[in-house]
CSV table of C-alpha atoms and ligand atoms in Angstrom, one decimal:
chain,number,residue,atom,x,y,z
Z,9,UNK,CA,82.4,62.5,163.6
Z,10,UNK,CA,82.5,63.5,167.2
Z,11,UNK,CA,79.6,65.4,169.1
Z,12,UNK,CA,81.4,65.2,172.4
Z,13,UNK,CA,83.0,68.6,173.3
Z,14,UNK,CA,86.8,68.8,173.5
Z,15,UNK,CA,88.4,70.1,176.2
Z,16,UNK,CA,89.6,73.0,174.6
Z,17,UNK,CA,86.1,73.4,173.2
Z,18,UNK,CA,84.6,73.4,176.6
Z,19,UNK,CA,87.1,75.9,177.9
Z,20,UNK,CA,86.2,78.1,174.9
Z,21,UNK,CA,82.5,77.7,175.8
Z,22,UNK,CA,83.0,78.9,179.1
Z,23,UNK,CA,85.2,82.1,178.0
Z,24,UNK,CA,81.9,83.0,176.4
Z,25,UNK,CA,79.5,82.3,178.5
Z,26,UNK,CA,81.5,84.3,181.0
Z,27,UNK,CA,81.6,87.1,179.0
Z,28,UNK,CA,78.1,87.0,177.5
Z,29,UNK,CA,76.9,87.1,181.1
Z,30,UNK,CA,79.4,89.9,182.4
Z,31,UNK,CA,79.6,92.4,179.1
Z,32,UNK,CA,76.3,92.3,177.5
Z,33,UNK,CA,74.0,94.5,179.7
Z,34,UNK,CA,71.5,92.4,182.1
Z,35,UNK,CA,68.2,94.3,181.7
Z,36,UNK,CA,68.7,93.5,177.9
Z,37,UNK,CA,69.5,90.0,178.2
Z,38,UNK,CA,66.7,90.2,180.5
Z,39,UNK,CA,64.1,91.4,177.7
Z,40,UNK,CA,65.1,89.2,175.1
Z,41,UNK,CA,64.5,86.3,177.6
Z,42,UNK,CA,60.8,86.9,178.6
Z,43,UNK,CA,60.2,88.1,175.0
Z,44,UNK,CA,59.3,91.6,175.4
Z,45,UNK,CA,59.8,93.9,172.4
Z,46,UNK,CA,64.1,94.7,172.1
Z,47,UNK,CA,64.6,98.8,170.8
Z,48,UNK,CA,66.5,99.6,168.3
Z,49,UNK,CA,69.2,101.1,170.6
Z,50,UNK,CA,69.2,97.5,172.2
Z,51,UNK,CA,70.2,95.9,169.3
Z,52,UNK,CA,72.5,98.4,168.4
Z,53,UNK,CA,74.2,98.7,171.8
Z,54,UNK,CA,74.5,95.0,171.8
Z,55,UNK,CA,76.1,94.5,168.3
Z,56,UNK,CA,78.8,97.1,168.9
Z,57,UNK,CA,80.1,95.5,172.8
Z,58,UNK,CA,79.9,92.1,170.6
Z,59,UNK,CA,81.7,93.8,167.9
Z,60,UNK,CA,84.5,95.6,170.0
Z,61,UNK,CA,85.1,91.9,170.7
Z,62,UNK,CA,85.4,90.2,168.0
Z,63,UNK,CA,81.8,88.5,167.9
Z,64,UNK,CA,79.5,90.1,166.0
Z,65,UNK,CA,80.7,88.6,162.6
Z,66,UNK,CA,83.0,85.6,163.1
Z,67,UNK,CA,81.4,84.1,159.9
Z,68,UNK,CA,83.6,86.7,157.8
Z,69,UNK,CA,86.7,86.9,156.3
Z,70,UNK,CA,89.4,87.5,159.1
Z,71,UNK,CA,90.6,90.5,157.3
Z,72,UNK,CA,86.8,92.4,158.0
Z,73,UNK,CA,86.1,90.9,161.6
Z,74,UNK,CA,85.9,87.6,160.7
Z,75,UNK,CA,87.2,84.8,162.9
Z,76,UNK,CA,89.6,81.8,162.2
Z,77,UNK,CA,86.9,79.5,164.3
Z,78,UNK,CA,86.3,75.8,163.4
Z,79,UNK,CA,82.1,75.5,162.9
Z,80,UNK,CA,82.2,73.7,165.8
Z,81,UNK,CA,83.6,76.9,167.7
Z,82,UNK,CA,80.8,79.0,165.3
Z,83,UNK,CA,78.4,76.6,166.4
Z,84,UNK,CA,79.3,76.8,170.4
Z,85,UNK,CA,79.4,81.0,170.2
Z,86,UNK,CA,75.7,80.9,168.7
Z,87,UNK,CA,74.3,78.4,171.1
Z,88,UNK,CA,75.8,80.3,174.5
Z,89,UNK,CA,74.5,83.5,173.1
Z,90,UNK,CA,71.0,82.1,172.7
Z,91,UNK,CA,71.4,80.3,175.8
Z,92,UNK,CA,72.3,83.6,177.2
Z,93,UNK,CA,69.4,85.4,175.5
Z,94,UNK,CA,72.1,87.9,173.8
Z,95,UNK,CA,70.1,89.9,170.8
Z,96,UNK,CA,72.2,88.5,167.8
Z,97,UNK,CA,74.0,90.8,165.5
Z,98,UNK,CA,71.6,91.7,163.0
Z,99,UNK,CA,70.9,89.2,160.7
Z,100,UNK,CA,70.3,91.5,157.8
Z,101,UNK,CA,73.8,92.9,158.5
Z,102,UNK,CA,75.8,89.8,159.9
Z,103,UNK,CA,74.3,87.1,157.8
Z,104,UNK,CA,73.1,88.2,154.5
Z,105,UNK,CA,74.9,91.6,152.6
Z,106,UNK,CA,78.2,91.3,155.0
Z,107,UNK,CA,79.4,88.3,153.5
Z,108,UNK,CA,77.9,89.0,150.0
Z,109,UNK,CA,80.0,92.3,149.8
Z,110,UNK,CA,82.6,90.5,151.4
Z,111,UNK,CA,82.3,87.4,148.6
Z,112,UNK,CA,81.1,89.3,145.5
Z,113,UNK,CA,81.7,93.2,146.3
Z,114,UNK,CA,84.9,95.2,144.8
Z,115,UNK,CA,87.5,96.4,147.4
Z,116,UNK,CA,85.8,100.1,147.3
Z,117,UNK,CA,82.8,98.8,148.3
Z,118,UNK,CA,84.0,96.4,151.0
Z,119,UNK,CA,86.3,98.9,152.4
Z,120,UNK,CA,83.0,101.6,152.2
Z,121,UNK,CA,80.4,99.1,154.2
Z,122,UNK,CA,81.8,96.0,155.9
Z,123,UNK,CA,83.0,98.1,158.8
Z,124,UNK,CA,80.2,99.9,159.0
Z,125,UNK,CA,77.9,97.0,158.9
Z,126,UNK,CA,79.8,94.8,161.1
Z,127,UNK,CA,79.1,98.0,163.7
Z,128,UNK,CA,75.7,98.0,162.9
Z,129,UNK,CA,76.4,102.0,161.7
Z,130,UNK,CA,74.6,101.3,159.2
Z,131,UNK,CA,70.9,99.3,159.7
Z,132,UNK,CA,70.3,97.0,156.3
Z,133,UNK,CA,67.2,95.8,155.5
Z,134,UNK,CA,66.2,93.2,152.5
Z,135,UNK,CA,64.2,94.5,149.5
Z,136,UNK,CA,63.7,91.0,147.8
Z,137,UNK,CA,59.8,89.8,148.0
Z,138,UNK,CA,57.4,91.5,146.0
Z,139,UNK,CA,53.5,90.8,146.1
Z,140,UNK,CA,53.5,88.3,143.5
Z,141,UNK,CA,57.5,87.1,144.2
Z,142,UNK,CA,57.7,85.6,147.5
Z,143,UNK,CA,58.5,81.5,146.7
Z,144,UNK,CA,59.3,81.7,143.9
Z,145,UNK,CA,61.1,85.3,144.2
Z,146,UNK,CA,62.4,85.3,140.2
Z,147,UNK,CA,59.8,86.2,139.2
Z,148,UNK,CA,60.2,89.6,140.4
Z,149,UNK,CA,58.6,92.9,138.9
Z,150,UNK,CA,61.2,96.1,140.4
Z,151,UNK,CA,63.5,97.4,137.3
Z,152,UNK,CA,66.3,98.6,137.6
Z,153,UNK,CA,67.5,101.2,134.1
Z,154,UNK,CA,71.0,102.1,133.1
Z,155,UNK,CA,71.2,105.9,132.6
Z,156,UNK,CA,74.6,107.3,132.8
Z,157,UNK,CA,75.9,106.5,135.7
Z,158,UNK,CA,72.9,105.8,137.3
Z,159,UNK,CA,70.4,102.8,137.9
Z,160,UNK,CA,66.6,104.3,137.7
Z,161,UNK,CA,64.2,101.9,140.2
Z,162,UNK,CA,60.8,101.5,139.7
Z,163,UNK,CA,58.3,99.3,141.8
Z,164,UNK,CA,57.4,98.1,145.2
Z,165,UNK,CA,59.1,95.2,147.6
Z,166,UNK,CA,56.7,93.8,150.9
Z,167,UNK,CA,57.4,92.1,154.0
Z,168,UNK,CA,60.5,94.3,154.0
Z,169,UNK,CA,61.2,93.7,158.0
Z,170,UNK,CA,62.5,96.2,160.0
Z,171,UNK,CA,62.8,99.0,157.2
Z,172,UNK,CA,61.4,101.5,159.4
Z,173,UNK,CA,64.0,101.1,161.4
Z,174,UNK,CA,66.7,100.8,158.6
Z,175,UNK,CA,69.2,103.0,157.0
Z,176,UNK,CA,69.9,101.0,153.1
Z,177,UNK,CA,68.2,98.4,151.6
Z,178,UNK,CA,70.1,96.1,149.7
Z,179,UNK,CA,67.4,95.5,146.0
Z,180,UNK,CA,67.0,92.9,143.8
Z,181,UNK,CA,65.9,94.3,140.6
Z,182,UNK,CA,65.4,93.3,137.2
Z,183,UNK,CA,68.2,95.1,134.5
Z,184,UNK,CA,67.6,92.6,131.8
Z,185,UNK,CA,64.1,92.0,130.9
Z,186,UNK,CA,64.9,89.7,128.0
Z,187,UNK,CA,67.5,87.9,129.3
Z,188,UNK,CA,66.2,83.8,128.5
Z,189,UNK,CA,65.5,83.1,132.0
Z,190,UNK,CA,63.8,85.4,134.4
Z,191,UNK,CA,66.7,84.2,136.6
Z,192,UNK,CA,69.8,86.0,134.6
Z,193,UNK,CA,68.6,89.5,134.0
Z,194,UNK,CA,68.4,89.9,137.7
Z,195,UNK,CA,70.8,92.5,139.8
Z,196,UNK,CA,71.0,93.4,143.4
Z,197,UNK,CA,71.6,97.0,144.4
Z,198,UNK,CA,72.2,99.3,147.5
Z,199,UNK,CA,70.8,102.4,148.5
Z,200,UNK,CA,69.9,104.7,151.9
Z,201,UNK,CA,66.2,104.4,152.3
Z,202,UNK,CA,66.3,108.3,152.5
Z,203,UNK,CA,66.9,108.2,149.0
Z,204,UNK,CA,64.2,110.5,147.0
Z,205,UNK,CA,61.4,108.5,145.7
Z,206,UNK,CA,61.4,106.0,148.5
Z,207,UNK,CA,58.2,105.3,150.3
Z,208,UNK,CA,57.8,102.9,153.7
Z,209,UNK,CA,54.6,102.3,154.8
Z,210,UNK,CA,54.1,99.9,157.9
Z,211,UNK,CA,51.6,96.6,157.9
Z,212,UNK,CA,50.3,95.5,161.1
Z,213,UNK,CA,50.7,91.9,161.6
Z,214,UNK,CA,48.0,89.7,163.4
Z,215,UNK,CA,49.7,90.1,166.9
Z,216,UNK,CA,49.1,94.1,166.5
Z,217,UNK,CA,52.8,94.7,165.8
Z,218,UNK,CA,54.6,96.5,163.2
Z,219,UNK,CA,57.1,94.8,162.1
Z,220,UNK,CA,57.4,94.6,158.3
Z,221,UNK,CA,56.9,97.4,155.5
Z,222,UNK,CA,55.5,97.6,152.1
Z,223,UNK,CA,58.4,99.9,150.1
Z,224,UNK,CA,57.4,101.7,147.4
Z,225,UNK,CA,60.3,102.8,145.0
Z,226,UNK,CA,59.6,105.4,142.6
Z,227,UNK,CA,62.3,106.6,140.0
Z,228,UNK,CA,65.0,105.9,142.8
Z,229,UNK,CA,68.4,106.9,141.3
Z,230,UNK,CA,71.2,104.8,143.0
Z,231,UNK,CA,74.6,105.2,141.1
Z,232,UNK,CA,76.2,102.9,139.4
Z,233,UNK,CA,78.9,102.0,142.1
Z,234,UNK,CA,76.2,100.7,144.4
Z,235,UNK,CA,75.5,97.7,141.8
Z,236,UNK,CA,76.9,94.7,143.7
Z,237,UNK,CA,79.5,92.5,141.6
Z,238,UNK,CA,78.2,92.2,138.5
Z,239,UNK,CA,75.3,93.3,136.6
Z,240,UNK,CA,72.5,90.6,135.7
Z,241,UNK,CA,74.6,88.4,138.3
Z,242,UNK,CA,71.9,89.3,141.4
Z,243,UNK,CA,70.5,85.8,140.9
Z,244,UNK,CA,74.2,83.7,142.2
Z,245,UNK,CA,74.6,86.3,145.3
Z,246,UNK,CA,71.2,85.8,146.4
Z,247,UNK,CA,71.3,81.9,146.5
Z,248,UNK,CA,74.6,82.4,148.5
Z,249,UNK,CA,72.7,84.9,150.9
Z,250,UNK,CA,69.2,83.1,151.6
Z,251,UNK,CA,72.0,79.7,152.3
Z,252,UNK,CA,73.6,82.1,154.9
Z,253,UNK,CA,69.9,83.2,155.8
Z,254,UNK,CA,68.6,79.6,156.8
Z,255,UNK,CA,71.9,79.0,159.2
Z,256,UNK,CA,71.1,79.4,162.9
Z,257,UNK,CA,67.6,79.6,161.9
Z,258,UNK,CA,66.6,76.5,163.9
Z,259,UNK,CA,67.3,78.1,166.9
Z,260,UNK,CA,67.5,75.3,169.4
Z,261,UNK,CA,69.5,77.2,172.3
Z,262,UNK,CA,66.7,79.6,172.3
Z,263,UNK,CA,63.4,77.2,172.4
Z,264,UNK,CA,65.6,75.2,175.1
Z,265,UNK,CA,65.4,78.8,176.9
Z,266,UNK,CA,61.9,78.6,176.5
Z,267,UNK,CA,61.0,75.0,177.4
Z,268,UNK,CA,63.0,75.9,180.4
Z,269,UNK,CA,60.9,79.2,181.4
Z,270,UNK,CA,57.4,76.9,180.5
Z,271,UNK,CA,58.8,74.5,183.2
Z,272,UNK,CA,59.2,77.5,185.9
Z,273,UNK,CA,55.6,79.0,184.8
Z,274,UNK,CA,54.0,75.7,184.7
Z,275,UNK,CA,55.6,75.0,188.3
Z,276,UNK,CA,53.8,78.2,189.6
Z,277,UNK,CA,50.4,77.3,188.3
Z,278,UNK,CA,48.7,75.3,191.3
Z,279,UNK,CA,46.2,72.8,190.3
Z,280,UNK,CA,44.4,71.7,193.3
Z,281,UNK,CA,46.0,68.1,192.6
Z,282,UNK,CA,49.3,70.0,193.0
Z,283,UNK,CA,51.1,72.2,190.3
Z,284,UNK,CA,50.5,71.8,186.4
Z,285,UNK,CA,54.0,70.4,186.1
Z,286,UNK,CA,52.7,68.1,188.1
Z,287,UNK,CA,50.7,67.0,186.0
Z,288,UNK,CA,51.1,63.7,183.8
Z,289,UNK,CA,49.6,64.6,180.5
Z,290,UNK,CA,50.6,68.1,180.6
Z,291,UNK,CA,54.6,66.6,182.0
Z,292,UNK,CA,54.4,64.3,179.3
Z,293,UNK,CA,53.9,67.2,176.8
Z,294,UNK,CA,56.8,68.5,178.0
Z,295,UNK,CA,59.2,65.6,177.4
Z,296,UNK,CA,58.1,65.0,174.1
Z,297,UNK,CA,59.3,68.5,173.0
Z,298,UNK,CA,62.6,68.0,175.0
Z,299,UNK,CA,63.3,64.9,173.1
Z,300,UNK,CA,62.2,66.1,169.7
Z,301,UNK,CA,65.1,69.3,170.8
Z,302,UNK,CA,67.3,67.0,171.5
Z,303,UNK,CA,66.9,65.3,168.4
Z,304,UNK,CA,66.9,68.6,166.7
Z,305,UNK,CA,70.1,69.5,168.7
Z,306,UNK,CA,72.2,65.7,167.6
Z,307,UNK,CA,71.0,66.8,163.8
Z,308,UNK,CA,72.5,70.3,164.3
Z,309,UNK,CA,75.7,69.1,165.8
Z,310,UNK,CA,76.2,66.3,162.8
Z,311,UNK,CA,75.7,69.1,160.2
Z,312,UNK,CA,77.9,71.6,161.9
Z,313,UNK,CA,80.5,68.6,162.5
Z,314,UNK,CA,80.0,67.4,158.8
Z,315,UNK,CA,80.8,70.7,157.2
Z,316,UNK,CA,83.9,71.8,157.3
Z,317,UNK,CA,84.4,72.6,154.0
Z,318,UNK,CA,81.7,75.7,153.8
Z,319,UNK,CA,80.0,73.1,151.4
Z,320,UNK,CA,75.1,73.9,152.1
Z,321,UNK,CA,74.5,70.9,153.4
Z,322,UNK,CA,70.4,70.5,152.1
Z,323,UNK,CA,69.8,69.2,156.1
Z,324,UNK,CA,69.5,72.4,157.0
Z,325,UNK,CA,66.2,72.5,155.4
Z,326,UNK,CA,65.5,69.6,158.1
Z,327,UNK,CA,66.4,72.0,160.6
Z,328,UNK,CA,64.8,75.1,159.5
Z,329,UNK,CA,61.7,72.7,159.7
Z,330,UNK,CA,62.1,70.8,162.8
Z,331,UNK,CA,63.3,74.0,164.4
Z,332,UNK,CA,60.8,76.2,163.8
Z,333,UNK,CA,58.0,73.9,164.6
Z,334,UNK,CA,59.3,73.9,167.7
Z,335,UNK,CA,59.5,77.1,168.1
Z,336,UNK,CA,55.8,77.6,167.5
Z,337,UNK,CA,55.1,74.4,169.4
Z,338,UNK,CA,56.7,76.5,172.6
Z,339,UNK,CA,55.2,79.5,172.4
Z,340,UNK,CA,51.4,77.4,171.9
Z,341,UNK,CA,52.5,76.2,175.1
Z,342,UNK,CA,52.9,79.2,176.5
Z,343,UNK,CA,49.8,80.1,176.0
Z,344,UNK,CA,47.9,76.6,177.6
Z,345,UNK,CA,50.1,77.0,180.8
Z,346,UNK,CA,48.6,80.9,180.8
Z,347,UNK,CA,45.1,79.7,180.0
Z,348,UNK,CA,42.6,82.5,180.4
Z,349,UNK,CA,45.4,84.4,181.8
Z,350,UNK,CA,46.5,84.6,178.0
Z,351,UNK,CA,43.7,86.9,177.1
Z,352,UNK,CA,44.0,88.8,180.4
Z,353,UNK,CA,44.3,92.7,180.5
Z,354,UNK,CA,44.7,93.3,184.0
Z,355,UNK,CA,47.3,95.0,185.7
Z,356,UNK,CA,48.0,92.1,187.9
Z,357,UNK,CA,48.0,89.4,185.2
Z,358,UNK,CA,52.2,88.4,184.3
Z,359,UNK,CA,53.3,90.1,181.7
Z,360,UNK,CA,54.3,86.9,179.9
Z,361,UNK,CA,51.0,85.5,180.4
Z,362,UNK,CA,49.7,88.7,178.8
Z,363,UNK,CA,52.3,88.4,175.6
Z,364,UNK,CA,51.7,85.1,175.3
Z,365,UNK,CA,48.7,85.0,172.5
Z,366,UNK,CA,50.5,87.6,170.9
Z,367,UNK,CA,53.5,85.8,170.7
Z,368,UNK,CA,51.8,83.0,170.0
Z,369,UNK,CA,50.4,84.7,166.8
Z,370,UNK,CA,53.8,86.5,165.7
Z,371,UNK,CA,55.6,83.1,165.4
Z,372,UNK,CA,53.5,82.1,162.9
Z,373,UNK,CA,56.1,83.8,161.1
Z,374,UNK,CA,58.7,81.2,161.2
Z,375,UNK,CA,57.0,78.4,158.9
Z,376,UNK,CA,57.1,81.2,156.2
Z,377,UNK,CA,60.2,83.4,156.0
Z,378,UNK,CA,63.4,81.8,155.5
Z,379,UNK,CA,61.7,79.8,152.6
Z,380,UNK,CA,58.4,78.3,153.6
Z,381,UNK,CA,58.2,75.0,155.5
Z,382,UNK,CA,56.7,73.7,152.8
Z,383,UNK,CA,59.2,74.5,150.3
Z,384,UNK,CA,61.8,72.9,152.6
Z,385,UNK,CA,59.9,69.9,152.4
Z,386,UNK,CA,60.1,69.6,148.5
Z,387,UNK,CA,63.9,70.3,149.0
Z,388,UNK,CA,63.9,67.2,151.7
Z,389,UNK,CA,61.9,65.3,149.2
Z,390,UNK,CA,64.3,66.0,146.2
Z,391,UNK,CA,67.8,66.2,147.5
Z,392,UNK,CA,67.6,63.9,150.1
Z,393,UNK,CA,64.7,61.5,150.2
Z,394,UNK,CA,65.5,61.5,146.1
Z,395,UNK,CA,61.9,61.4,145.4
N,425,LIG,C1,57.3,88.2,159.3
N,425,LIG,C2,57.9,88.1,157.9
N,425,LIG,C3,59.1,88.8,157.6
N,425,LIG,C4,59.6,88.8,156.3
N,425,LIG,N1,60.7,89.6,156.1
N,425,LIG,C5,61.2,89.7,154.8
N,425,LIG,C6,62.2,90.7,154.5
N,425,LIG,O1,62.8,91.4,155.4
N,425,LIG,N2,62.6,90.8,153.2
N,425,LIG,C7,62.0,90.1,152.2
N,425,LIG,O2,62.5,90.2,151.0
N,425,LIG,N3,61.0,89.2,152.5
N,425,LIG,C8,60.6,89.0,153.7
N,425,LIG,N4,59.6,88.2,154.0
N,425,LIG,C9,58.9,87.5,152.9
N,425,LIG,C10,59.1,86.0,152.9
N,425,LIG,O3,60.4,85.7,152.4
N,425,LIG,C11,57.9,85.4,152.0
N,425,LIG,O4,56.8,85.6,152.7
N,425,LIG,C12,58.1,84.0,151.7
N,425,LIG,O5,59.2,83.8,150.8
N,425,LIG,C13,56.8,83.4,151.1
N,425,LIG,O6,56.4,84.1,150.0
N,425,LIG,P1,54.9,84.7,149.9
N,425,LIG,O7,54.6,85.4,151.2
N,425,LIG,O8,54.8,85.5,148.7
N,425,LIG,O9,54.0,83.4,149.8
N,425,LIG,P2,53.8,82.5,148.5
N,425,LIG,O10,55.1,82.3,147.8
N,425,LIG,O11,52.7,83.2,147.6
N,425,LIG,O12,53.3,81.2,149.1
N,425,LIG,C14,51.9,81.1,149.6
N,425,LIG,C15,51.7,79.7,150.1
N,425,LIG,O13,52.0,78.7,149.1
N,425,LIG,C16,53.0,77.8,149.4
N,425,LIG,N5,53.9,77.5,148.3
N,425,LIG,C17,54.4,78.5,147.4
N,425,LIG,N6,55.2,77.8,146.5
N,425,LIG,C18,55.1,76.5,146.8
N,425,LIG,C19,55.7,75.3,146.2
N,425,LIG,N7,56.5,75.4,145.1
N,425,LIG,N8,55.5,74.1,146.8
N,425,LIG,C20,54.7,74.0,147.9
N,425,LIG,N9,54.1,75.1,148.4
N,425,LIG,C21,54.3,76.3,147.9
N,425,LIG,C22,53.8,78.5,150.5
N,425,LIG,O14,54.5,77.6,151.4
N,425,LIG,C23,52.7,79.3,151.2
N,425,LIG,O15,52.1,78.5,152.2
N,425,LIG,C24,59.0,88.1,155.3
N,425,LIG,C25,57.9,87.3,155.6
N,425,LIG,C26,57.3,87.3,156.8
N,425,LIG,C27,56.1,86.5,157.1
């Protein structure tokens, strides 16, 4: 195993970092950086330049936009474009139904949405938790009935993010209520959220934002060439999707942009002993979380090293873990550097002083989606503490 970058590795490193800096516009790197809210037309605009290059998707199959990159290369081009603050391709789109269609989907239907997805022409969202099927999401209630050449759904998903924004949600649904285990008479489905019968309604989250839907789904008709793969098969594809889901999840490039901007705001707050990075208890806050990301970042470069063969490797659940505790651990810091400034309102307070409670708040999200921190615990403890 070797974490040290080639040469040719740090040549291709730099022939990204170039061109994340020079093509991908500044005032949107610029957002993303300070956290303010991106647009949807940032996101979009950002995915197609990435796209039009040969980035947005290099975790397909060559033959739909795909690159021939080692996941060392994969793991360089995710790290510079955090580092860089680059929006990344939409995860509902880049990481989760592209390479399902592109595994599982028949040539119609990968010839009808990978290119449109790799584009972003088409916004996905993911219609898989339910009230009472979030962990332990097989449990799920939404039907799905055969009638001609038609599925018929009925029921309601939640925590559906972005799907005010979206175009097609891609369903799981149940189309075999007696099958022996709630797992096999599950299906997954696709259809425009236009579709009659189809009703978002927004929840505000604790930070005031309004980010995720409840969907209600009420005799939907989706025909029967918009069943993924097989029917009662749903089950296997989303395993292999919410695997894809967790990869890059840790996010280490980006909370090392973030320790970084902490420094530069702590460095500004005068103390009347000197600055507050100045100060010992608060610097020695500081390195602790720069040694735990370091940590994080050796862990992440043995599993990306260690997995050439495509093989999950359960230490991403270490990473999901790790990295998204620091995550929240950053933006909690945020809000000590800020101090009263946090709750501010006035015109002169920074803005990121302002966001910062807010932000604070929204990450709570982290140690939830993407399988809850305490379910990637119980996968630690099983697959590889054995217990
Ligand atoms: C901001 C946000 C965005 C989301 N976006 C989407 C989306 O776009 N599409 C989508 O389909 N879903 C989405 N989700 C849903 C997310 O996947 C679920 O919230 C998550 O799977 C947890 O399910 P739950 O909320 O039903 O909680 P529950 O499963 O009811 O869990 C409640 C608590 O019990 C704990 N718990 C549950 N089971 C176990 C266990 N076996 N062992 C130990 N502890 C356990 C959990 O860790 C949690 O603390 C989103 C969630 C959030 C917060």
């Amino acid at each position: 195993m070797q974490l040290a970058l080639t040469e040719d590795e740090l040549a291709f490193r730099d022939e990204l970092r170039a061109f994340f800096r020079d093509e991908i516009p500044a005032d949107i790197r610029n957002r993303a950086r300070h956290m303010a809210e991106l647009s949807k037309d940032d996101i979009v605009t950002t995915q197609r330049i990435l796209h039009a290059h040969g980035l947005a998707v290099p975790n397909w199959p060559v033959e739909w936009g795909g690159r021939d990159w080692t996941p060392i290369q994969r793991h360089i081009w995710h790290d510079e474009m955090q580092l860089a603050s680059v929006p990344e391709p939409l995860t509902f789109n880049a990481n989760m139904i592209g390479p399902v269609i592109a595994q599982f989907g028949s040539q119609e239907m990968k010839q009808r949405f990978l290119p449109a997805t790799a584009n972003l022409d088409i916004w996905w969202c993911q219609g898989f938790s339910e009230p009472d099927a979030g962990s332990d999401l097989a449990s799920l209630r939404t039907v799905a009935v055969r009638d001609g050449d038609e599925y018929v759904i009925n029921g309601q998903k939640t925590w559906t993010t972005a799907a005010q924004s979206a175009d097609w949600m891609f369903c799981l649904a149940r189309t075999d209520p007696d099958a022996p285990k709630k797992q096999a008479g599950i299906s997954m489905l696709l259809f425009p959220l236009d579709s009659p019968g189809v009703t978002v309604r927004p929840i505000e989250l604790i930070d005031g934002g309004f980010e995720v839907n409840e969907v209600f789904l009420e005799n939907v008709r989706v025909p029967a060439d918009q069943l993924v793969g097989a029917e009662n098969q749903g089950w296997t594809y989303a395993k292999f999707l919410l695997g894809n889901e967790r990869t890059g999840i840790a996010a280490v490039g980006q909370t090392k942009v973030r320790l970084w901007l902490a420094k530069e705001y702590a460095k500004q707050t005068r103390l009347d002993t000197g600055t507050l990075l100045d100060d010992p208890v608060f610097a020695a806050r500081i390195a602790e979380l720069e040694n735990e990301l370091l940590a994080l970042e050796i862990v992440q470069m043995r599993v990306v090293a260690g997995s050439a063969d495509g093989a999950p490797n359960p230490v991403s659940s270490i990473l999901k873990l790790r990295g998204t505790e620091l995550q929240q651990a950053v933006t909690e810091l945020f809000v000590d550097i800020a101090g009263p400034e946090s709750l501010a309102a006035e015109a002169d307070t920074a803005d990121w002083a302002r966001r910062s409670t807010a932000t604070y708040l929204n990450y709570r999200k982290t140690s939830i989606y993407g399988g809850s921190n305490e379910v990637q615990r119980s996968i630690i403890a099983s697959t590889i503490l054995g217990l």
